[in-house]
XYZ file of C-alpha atoms in Angstrom:
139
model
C 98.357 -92.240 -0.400
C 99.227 -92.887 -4.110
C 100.169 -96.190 -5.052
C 100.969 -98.257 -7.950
C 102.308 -101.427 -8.009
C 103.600 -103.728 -11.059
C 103.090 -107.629 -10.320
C 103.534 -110.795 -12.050
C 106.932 -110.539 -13.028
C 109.699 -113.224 -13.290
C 111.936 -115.685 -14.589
C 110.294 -117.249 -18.110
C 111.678 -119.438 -21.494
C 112.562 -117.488 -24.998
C 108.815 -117.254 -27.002
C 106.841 -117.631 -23.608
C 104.135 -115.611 -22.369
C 103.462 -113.172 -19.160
C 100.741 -111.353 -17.699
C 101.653 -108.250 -16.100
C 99.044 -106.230 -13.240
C 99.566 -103.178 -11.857
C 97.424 -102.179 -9.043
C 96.576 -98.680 -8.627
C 94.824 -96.930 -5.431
C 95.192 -93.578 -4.234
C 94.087 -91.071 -7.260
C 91.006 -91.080 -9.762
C 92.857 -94.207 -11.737
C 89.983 -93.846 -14.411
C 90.562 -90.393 -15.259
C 94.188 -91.176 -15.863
C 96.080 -92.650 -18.904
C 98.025 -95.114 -17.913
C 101.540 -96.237 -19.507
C 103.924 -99.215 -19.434
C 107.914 -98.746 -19.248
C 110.449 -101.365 -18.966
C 114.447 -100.510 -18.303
C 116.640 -102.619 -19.321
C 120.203 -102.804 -17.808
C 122.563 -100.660 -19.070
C 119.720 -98.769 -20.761
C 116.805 -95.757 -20.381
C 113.466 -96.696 -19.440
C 111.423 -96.336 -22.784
C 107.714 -96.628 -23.005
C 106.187 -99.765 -24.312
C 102.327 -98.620 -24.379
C 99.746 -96.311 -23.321
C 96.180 -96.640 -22.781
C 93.553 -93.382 -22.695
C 91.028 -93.229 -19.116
C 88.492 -94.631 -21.082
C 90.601 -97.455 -22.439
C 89.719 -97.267 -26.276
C 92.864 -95.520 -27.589
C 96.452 -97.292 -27.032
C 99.606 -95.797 -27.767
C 102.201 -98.400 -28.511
C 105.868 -98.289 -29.317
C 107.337 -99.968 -32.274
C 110.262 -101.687 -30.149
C 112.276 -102.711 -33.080
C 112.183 -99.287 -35.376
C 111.878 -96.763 -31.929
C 108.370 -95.362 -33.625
C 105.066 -95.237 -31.751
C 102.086 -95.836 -33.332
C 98.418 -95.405 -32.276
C 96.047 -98.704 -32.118
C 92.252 -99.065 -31.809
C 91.757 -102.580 -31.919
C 93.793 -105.627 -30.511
C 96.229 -105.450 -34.025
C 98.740 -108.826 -33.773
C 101.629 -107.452 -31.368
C 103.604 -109.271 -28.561
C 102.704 -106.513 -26.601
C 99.007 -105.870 -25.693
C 98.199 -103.330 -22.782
C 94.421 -103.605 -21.473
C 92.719 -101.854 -18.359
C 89.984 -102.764 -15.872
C 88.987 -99.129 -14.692
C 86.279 -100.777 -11.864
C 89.411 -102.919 -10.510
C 91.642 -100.201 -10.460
C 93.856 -102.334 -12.578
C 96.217 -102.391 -15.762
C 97.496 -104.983 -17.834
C 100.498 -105.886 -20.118
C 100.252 -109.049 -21.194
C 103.423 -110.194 -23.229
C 103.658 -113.245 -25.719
C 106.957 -114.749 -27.712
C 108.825 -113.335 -24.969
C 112.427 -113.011 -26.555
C 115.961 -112.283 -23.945
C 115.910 -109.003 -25.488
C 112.598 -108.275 -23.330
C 114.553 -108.707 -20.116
C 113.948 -105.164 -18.030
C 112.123 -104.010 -15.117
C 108.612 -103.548 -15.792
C 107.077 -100.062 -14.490
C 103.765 -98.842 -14.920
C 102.823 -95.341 -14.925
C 99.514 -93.134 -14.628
C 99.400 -89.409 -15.027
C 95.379 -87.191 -15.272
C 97.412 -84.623 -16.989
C 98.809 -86.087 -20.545
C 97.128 -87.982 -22.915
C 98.717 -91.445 -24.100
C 101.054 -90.459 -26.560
C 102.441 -88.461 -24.798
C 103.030 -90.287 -21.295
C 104.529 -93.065 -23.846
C 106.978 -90.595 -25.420
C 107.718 -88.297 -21.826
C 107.194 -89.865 -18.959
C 104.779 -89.143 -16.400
C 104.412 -84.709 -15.914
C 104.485 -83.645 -12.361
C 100.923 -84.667 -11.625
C 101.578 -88.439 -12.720
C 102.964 -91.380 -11.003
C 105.156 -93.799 -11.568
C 104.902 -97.234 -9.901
C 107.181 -99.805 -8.403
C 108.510 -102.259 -11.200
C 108.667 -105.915 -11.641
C 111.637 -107.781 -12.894
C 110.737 -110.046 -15.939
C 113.927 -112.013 -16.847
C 113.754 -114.096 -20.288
C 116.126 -116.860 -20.454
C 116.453 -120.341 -21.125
């Protein structure tokens, strides 16, 4: 059985910090990319980043101009997505949290697409999305 599940949400202060996991089992996790998506109310899920199987390409969305760009190195963004391939495990961690960031957190993993383009589509038929976790900024 597939599953991924998003973890560490909750309820933090304007320019705080969280640590997202998402905990996959089920599939070849490391010969997936994997993605992160957040829906805010009122609003379509949009892709945040996207990480290649290997882990040294990211795909990352420009949250303020709608553009994605691609990133080799950890480049100074609030968003940073990592992956642990031998824990079966992805990461978002998230600094100077601002309200605007409040959304359910999903992640996503799909063997078919590459990076970009689970960050701009979605998972295809072969991916998966996960269960999300509600991150709520607010003071």
């Amino acid at each position: 059985e597939v599953q991924l599940q998003a973890s560490g949400g909750g309820l933090v202060l304007p320019g705080g910090s969280l640590r997202l996991s998402c905990a996959a089992s089920g599939f070849r996790f490391g010969d997936s990319a994997l993605g992160w998506f957040r829906q805010a109310p009122g609003k379509e899920r949009e892709g945040i980043g996207c990480i290649s199987p290997g882990g040294s390409v990211t795909y990352y969305k420009d949250l303020l101009e709608g553009r994605f760009t691609v990133s080799r190195d950890n480049a100074d963004r609030r968003f940073n997505v990592s992956r642990d391939n031998a824990a079966d495990a992805a990461y978002l961690q998230m600094d100077n949290l601002k309200p605007e960031d409040t959304a359910v957190y999903y992640c996503a993993a799909d063997p078919q697409r590459i990076s970009s383009e689970l960050c701009e589509r979605g998972p295809s038929g072969l991916g998966f999305w996960g269960q999300g976790t509600l991150v709520t900024v607010s003071s």
